[in-house]
Coordinates of C-alpha atoms and ligand atoms in Angstrom, one line a residue:
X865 CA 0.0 0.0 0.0
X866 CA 1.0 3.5 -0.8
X867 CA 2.2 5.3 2.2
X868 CA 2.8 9.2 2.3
X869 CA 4.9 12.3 3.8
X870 CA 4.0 15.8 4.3
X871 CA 6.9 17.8 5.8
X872 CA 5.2 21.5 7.1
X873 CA 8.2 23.3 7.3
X874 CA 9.6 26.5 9.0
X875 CA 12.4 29.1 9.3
X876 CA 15.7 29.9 7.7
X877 CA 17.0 28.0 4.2
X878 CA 19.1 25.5 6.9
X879 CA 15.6 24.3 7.9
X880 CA 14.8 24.5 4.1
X881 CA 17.9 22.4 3.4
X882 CA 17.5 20.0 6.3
X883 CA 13.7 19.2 5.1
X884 CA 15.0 18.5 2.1
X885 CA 17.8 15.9 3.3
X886 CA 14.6 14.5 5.7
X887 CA 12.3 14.1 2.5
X888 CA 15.7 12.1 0.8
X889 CA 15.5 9.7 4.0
X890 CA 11.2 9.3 4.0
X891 CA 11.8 8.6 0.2
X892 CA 14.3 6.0 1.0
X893 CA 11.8 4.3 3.4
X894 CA 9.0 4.0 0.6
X895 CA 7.3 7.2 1.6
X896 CA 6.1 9.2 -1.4
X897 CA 5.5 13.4 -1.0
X898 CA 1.8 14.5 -0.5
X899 CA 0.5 18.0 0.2
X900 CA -2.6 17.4 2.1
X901 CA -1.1 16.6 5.7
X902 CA -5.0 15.4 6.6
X903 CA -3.8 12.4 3.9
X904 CA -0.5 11.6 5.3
X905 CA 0.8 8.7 7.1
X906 CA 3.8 10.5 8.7
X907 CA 3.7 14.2 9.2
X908 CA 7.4 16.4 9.6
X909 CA 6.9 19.4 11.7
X910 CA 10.1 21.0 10.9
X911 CA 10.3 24.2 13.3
X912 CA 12.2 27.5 14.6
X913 CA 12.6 29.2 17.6
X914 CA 14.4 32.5 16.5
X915 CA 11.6 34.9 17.9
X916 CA 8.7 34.2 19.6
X917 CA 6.4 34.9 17.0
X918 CA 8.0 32.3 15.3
X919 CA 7.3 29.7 18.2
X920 CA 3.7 30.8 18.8
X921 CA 3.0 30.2 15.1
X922 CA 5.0 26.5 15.5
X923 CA 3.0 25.8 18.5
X924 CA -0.5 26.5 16.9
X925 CA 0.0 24.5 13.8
X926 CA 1.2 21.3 16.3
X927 CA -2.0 22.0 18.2
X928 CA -3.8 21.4 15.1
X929 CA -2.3 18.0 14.3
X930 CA -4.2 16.9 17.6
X931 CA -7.2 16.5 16.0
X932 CA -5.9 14.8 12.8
X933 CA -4.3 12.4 15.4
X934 CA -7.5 11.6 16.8
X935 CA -9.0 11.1 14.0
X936 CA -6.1 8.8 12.6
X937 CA -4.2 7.2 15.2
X938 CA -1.9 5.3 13.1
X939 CA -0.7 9.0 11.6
X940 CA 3.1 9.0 13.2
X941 CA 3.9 12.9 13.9
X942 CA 7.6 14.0 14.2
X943 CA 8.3 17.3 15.6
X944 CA 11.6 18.5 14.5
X945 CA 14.1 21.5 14.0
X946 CA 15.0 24.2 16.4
X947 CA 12.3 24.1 18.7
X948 CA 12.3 20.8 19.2
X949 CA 16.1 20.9 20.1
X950 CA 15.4 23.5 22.9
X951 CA 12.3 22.3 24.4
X952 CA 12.9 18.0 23.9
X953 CA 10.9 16.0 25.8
X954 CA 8.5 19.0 27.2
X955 CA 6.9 19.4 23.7
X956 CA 5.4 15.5 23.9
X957 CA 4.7 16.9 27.5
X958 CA 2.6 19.8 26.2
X959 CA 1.5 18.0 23.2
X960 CA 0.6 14.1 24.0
X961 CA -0.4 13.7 20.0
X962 CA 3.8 14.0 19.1
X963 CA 5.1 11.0 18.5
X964 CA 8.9 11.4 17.7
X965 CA 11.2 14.8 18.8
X966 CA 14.2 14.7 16.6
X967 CA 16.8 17.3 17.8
X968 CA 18.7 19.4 14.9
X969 CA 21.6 16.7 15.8
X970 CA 19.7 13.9 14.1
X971 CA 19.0 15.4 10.4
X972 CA 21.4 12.6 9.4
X973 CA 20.2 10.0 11.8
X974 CA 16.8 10.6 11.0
X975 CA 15.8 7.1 8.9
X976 CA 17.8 4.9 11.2
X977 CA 15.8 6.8 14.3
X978 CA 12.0 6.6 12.2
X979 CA 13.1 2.8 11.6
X980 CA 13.5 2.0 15.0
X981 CA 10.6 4.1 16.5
X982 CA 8.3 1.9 13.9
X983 CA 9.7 -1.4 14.2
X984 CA 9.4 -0.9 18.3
X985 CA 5.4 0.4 17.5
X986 CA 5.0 -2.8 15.7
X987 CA 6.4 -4.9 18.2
X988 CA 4.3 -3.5 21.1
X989 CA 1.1 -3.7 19.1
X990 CA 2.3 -7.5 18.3
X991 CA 2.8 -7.6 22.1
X992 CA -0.5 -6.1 23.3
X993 CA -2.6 -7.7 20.8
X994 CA -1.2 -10.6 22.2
X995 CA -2.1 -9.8 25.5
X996 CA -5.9 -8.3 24.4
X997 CA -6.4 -11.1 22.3
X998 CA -6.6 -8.6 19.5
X999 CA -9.5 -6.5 21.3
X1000 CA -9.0 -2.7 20.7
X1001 CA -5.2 -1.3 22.0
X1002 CA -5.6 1.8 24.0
X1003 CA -3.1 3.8 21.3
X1004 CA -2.4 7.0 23.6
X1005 CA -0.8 4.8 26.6
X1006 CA 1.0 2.5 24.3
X1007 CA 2.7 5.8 22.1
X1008 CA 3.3 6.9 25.6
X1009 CA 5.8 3.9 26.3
X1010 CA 7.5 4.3 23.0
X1011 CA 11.5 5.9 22.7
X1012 CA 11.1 9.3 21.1
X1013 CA 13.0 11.9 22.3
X1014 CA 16.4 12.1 20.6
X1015 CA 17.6 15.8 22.1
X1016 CA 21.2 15.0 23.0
X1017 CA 23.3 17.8 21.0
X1018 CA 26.0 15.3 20.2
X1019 CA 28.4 16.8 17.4
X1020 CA 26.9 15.2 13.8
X1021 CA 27.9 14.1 10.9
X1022 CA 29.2 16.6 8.8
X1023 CA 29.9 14.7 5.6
X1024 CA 27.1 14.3 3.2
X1025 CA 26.7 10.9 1.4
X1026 CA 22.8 10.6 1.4
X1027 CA 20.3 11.9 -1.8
X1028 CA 18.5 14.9 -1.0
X1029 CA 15.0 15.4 -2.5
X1030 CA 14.9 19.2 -3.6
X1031 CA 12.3 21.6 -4.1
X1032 CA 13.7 23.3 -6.8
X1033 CA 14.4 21.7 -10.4
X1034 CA 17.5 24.2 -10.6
X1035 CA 18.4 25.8 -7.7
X1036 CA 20.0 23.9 -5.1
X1037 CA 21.0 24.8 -1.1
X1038 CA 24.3 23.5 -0.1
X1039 CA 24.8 23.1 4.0
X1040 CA 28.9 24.0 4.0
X1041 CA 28.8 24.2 8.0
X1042 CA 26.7 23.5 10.8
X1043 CA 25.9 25.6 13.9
X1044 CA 27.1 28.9 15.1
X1045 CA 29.8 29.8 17.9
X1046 CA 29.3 33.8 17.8
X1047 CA 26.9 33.5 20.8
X1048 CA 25.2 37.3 19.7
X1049 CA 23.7 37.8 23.3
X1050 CA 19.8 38.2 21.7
X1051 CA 20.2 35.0 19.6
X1052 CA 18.6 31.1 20.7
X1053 CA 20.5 29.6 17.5
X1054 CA 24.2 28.6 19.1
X1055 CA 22.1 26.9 21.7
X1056 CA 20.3 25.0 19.6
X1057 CA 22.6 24.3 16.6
X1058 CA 25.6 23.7 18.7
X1059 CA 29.3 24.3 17.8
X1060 CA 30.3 25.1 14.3
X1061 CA 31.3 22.2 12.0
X1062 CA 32.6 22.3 8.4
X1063 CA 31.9 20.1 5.8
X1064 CA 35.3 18.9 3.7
X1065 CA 35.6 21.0 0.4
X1066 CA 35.8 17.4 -1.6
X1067 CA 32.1 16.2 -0.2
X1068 CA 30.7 20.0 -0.8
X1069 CA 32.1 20.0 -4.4
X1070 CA 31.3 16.4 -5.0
X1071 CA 27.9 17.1 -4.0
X1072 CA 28.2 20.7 -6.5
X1073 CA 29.0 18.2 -9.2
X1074 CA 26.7 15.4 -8.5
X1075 CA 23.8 18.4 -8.4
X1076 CA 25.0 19.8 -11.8
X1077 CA 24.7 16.7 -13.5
X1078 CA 21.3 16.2 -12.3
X1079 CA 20.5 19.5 -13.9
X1080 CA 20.5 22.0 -11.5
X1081 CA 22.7 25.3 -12.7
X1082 CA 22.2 27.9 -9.1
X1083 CA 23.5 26.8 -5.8
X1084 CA 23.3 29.1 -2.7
X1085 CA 26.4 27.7 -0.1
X1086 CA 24.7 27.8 3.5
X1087 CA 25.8 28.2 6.8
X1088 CA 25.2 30.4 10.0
X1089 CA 28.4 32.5 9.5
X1090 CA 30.3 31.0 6.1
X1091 CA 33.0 33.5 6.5
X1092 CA 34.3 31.2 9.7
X1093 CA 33.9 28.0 7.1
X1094 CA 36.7 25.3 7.5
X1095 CA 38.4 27.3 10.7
X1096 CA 39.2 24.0 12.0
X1097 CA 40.7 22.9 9.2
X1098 CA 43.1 25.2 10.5
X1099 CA 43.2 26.7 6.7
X1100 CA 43.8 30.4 6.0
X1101 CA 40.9 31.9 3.7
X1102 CA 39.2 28.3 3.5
X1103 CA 35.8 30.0 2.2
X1104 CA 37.0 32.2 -0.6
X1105 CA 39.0 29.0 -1.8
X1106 CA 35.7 27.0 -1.3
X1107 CA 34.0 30.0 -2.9
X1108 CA 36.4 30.0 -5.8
X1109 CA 36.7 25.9 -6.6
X1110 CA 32.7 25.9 -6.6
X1111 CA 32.9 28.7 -8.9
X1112 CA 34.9 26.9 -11.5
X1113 CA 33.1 23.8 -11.2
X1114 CA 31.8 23.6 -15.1
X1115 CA 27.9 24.1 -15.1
X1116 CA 27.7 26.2 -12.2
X1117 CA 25.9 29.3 -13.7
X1118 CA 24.7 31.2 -10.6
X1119 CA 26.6 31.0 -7.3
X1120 CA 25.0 32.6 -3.9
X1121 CA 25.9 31.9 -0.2
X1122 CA 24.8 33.2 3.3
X1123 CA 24.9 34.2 6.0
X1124 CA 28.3 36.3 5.9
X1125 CA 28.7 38.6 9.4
X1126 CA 30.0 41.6 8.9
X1127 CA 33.0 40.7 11.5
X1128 CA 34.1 38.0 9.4
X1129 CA 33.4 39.1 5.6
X1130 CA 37.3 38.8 4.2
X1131 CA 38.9 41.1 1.6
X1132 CA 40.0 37.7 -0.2
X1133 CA 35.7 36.9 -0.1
X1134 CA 35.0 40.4 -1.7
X1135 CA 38.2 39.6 -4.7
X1136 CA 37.0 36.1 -5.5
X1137 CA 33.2 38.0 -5.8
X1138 CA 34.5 40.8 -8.1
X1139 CA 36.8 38.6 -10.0
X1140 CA 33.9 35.5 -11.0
X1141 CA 31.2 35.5 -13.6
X1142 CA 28.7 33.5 -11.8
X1143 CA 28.8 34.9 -8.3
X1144 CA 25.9 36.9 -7.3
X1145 CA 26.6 40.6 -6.6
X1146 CA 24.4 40.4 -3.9
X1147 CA 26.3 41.1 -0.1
X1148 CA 23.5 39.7 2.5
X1149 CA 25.6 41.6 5.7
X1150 CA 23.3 41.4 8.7
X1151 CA 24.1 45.2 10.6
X1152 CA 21.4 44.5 13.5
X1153 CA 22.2 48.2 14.7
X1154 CA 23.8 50.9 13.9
X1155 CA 24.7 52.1 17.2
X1156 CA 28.1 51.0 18.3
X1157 CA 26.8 50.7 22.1
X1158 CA 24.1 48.1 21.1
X1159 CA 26.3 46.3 18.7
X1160 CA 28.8 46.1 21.9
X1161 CA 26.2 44.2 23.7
X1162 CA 24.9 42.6 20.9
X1163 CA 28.3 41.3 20.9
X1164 CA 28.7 41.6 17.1
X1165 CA 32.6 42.2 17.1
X1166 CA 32.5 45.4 15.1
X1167 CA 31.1 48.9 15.2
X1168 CA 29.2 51.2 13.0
X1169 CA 32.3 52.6 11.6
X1170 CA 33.8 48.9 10.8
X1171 CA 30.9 47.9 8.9
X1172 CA 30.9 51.3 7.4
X1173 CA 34.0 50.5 6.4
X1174 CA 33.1 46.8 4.9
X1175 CA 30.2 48.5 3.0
X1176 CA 33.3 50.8 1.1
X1177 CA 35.3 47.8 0.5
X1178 CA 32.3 46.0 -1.0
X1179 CA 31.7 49.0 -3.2
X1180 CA 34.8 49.6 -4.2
X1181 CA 35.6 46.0 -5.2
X1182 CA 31.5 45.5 -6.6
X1183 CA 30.6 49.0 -7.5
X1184 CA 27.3 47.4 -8.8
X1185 CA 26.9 45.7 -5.5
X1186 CA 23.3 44.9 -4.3
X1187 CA 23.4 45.2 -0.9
X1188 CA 20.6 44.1 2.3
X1189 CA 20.7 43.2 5.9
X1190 CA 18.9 42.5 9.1
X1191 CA 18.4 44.7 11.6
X1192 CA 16.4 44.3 15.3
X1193 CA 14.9 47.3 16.7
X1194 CA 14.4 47.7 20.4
X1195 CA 17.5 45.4 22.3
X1196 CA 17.2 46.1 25.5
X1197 CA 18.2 49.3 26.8
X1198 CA 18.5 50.9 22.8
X1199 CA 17.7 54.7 23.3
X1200 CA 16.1 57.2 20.8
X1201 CA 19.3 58.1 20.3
X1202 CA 20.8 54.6 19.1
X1203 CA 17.5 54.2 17.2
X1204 CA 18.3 57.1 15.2
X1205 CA 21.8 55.8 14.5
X1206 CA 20.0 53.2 13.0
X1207 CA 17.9 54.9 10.7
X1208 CA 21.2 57.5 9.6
X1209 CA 23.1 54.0 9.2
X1210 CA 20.1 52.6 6.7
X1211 CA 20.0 55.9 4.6
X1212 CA 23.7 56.4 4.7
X1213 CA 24.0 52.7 3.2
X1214 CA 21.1 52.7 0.7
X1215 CA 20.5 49.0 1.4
X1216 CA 18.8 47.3 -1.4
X1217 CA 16.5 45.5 1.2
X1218 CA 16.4 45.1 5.1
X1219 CA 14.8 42.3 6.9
X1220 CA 13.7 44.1 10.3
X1221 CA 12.4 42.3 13.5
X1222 CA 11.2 43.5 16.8
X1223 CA 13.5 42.2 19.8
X1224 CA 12.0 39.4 20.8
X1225 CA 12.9 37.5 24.4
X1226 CA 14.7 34.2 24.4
X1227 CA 15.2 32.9 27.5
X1228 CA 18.4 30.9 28.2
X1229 CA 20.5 34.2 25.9
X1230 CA 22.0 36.8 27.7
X1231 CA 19.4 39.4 26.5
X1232 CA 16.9 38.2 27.9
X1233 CA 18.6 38.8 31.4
X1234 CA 19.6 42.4 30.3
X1235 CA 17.8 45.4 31.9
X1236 CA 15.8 48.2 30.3
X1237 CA 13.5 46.0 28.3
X1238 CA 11.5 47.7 26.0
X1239 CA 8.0 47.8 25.6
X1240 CA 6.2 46.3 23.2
X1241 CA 4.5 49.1 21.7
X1242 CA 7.6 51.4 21.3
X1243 CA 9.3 49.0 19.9
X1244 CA 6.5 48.3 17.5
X1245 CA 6.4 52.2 16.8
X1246 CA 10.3 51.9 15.8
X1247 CA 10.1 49.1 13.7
X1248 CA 7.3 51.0 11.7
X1249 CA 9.1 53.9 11.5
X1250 CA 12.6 52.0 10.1
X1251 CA 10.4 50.2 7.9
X1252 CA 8.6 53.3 6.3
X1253 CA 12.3 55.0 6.0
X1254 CA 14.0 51.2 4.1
X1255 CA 10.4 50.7 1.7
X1256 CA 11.4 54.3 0.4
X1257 CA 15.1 53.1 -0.1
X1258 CA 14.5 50.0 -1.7
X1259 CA 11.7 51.6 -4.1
X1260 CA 14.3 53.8 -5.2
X1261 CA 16.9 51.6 -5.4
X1262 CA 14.7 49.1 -7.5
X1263 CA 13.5 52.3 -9.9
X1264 CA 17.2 52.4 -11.0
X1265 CA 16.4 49.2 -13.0
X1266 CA 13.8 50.5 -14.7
X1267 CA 14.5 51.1 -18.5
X1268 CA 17.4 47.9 -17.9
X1269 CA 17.2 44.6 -19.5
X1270 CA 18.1 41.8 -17.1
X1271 CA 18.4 37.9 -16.6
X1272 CA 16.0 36.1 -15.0
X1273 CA 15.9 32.1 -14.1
X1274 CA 12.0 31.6 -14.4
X1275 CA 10.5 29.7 -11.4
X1276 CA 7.0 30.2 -12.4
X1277 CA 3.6 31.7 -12.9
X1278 CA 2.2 33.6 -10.0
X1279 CA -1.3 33.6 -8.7
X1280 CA -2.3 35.3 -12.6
X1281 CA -1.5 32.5 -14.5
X1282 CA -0.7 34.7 -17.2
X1283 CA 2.8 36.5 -15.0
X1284 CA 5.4 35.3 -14.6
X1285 CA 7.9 35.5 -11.9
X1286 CA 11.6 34.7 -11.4
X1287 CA 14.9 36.1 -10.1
X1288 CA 17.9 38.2 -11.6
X1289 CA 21.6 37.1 -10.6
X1290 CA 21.2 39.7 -7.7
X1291 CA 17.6 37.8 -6.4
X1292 CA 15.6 40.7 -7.5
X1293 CA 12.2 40.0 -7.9
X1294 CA 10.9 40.1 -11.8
X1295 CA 7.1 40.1 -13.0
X1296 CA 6.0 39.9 -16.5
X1297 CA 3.0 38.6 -18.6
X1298 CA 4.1 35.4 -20.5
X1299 CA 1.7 36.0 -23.1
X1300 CA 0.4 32.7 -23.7
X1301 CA 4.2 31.3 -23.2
X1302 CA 5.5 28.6 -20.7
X1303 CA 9.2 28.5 -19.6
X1304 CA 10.7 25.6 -18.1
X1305 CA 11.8 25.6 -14.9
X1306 CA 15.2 28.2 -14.3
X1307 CA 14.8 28.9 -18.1
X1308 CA 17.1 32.0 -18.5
X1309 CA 14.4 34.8 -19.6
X1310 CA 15.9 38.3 -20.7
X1311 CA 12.9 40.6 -19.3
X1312 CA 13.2 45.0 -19.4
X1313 CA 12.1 45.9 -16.6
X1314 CA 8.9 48.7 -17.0
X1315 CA 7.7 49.8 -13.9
X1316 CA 9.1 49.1 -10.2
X1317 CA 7.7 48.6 -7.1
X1318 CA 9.0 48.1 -2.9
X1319 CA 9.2 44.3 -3.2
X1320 CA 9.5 43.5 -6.7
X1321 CA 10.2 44.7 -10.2
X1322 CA 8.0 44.5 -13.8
X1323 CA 8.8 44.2 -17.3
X1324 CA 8.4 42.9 -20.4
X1325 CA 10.3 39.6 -22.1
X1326 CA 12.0 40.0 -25.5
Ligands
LIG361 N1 23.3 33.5 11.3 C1 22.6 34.5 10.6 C2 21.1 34.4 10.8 C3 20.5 34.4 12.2 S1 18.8 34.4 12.4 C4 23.2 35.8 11.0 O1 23.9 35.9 11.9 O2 22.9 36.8 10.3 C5 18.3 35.7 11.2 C6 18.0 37.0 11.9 O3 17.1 37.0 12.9 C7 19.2 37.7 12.5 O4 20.1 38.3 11.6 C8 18.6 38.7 13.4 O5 18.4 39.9 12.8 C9 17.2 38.1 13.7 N2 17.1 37.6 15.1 C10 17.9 36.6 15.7 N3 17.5 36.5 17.0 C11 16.5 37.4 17.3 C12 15.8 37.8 18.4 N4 16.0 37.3 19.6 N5 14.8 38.8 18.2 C13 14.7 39.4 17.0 N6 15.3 39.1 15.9 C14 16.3 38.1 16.0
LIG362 FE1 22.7 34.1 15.9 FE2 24.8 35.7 15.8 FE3 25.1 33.1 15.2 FE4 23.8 34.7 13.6 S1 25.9 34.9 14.1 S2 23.2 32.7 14.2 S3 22.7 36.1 14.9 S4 24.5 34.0 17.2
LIG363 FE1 15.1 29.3 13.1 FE2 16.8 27.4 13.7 FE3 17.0 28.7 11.4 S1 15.9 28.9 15.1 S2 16.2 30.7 11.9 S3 15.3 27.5 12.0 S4 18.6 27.9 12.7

């Protein structure tokens, strides 16, 4: 009989990544992909715990499950990810309908732990239908009794030798390292990722080479902080080597990689960027402030004038540079006055883009213990008023493409059949009416670029 998977999945591309290397395993086992988690024989709740908007959001969609478990009690439900790396065994606690908890050490594990979890379900129902004589099983006690909780943040394996099942027909994420050591004081991800680990460069590019003859032409190179990739290698400038053999791997077309911090980003980084063909001109360097006080207790390891600094060098090197960040309003004890440094800092750089949170609490960080809280509402009122200042920015910014024709890799129509959207080189947004046409998917489209907007740009295709 058919048996089906339906990963939900949530937060960063390593999540996105990791679902993918789960969906390789579920495959393996005879699973087969289905949308409709109501139809699925085991559901993947893949989750994050970054902010607690985040969590709440995780938490309500695992409520939900409860009552697709009572209606099916053979549906097996595995909460994975972040989330269930910090809270373990308390989630099952909270939510009796979880089967399996697989901590963020376990992505590779993950068959050989879904294996054993259903060969021990079998062998209890064996045993209890033994002992019931086959009369009905009371199935909440006896999922009670099973092993789940696999929380232990033991170092993993970093080498890849698995298949991964991808989402994309052309674009592909590549995991380079694992976990984070920068401890920022506000951030829940060291704690729940654990130490950084690099993959070799041999598995990454075998793994660059196996994707490219499968037929994928864009890889993005992912990791918490890339710039520290292959420290313990004890290798001087291991990424931008990395950086530079992916490059030349033949088929390779478009080249990305994130997250780069600011503290980190090397010279020899910016060279092998200016210097390649493939390489995206986009610099994602994540400023979270510009006050040098809050990045101090951020502890970022640079200040405003530093990344001022790193923004010249990336110019100078990449004058056609496409640059965003992240940035969190109200850290604990941030003044008016830091605010403000923020906002000079935004218009002085021009980012292209800014992904902007509120501050949110994670307990267990140093933050969280920090004084001067602020209050919700102000920080609300701050984040509306960086976000009003960056949508002008990035509207501007995006109008200096208009009149331009540019590359696009198509990924598909949008909710009007009849547009089209994909992404330039940079990861700009691009609209524009197919007219009756269908691309394949990544299909290099040459589209000028009419009218602009915040988010997105559209044009026409010649
Ligand atoms: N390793 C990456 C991404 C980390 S999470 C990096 O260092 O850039 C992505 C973003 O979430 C961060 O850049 C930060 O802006 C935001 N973030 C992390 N922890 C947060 C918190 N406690 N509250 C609000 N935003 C947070
Ligand atoms: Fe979090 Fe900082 Fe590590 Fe990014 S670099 S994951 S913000 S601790
Ligand atoms: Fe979230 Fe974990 Fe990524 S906390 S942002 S899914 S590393």
């Amino acid at each position: 009989m058919d048996k089906f998977y339906c990963i939900l999945n949530y937060g960063c591309q390593m999540n996105e990544s990791d679902a993918e290397h789960y969906a390789g395993q579920l495959q393996e086992l005879g699973y087969q992909s289905i949308d409709d988690f109501h139809k699925a024989d085991i559901i993947l709740v893949n989750t994050c715990c970054v902010r607690e908007s985040a969590e709440k959001r995780i938490a309500g969609k695992i409520g939900e499950l409860k009552a697709v478990k009572t209606a099916n009690p053979d549906v097996i439900i595995c909460v994975a990810g972040c989330m269930a790396q910090k809270d373990g065994e308390n989630l099952r606690k909270k939510h009796p309908q979880v089967d399996l908890v697989i901590g963020t050490s376990y992505v590779d594990s993950f068959g050989r732990v879904l294996r054993e979890f259903l060969e021990k379900k079998h062998e209890m129902r064996n045993a209890e239908c033994t002992i019931k004589d086959g009369s009905s099983v009371d199935l909440k006690k006896r999922v009670k009794k099973l092993p789940s909780a696999f929380c232990d943040l033991r170092v993993n394996e970093t080498e890849f030798e698995g298949q991964r099942v991808r989402k994309s027909s052309f674009h592909a994420w590549i995991p380079i390292m694992y976990g984070c050591n920068n401890f920022c004081t506000y951030c829940i991800v060291p704690y729940v990722r654990g130490r950084e680990r690099s993959r070799s460069a041999e598995n990454i590019l075998a793994e660059v080479r196996q994707g490219v003859e499968q037929g994928y032409k864009e890889f993005t190179l992912l990791g918490q902080n890339v710039n520290s990739y292959g420290k313990e290698f004890g290798e001087k400038n291991a990424f931008a080597k990395l950086l530079a053999s992916v490059d030349a791997v033949d088929g390779v077309e478009r080249l990305h990689y994130m997250t780069s911090h600011p503290r980190d980003m090397q010279k020899e980084v910016i060279e092998v960027v200016a210097g390649s063909m493939h390489i995206s001109h986009h610099f994602h360097l994540p400023v979270q402030s510009g006050s040098t006080e809050i990045l101090r207790r951020m502890n970022r390891g640079y200040s405003r004038e530093d990344y001022l600094q790193l923004i010249e060098l990336v110019r100078h090197y990449v004058p056609d540079a496409v640059i965003t960040t992240d940035i969190i309003v109200g850290f604990p004890g941030e003044t008016e006055k830091d605010f403000q440094d923020t906002l000079a800092l935004v218009k002085e750089v021009g980012f292209d883009a800014a992904f902007t949170f509120v501050y949110s609490k994670r307990s267990g960080t140093p933050a969280a213990k920090m004084e001067k809280q602020i209050p919700l509402a102000e920080k609300k009122e701050r984040l509306n008023r960086l976000m009003d200042l960056e949508n002008s920015i990035s509207l501007e910014k995006n109008k200096s493409l208009v009149g331009k024709t540019v590359e696009v890799f198509a990924e598909g129509p949008s909710k009007n059949k009849n547009i089209w959207n994909g992404r330039t080189r940079e990861n700009k947004l691009v609209l524009w009416p197919c007219e009756g046409k269908s691309y394949r998917d990544g299909e290099a489209v040459q589209v000028k670029i009419e009218t602009a907007q915040t988010w997105l740009v559209k044009g026409i295709s010649n």
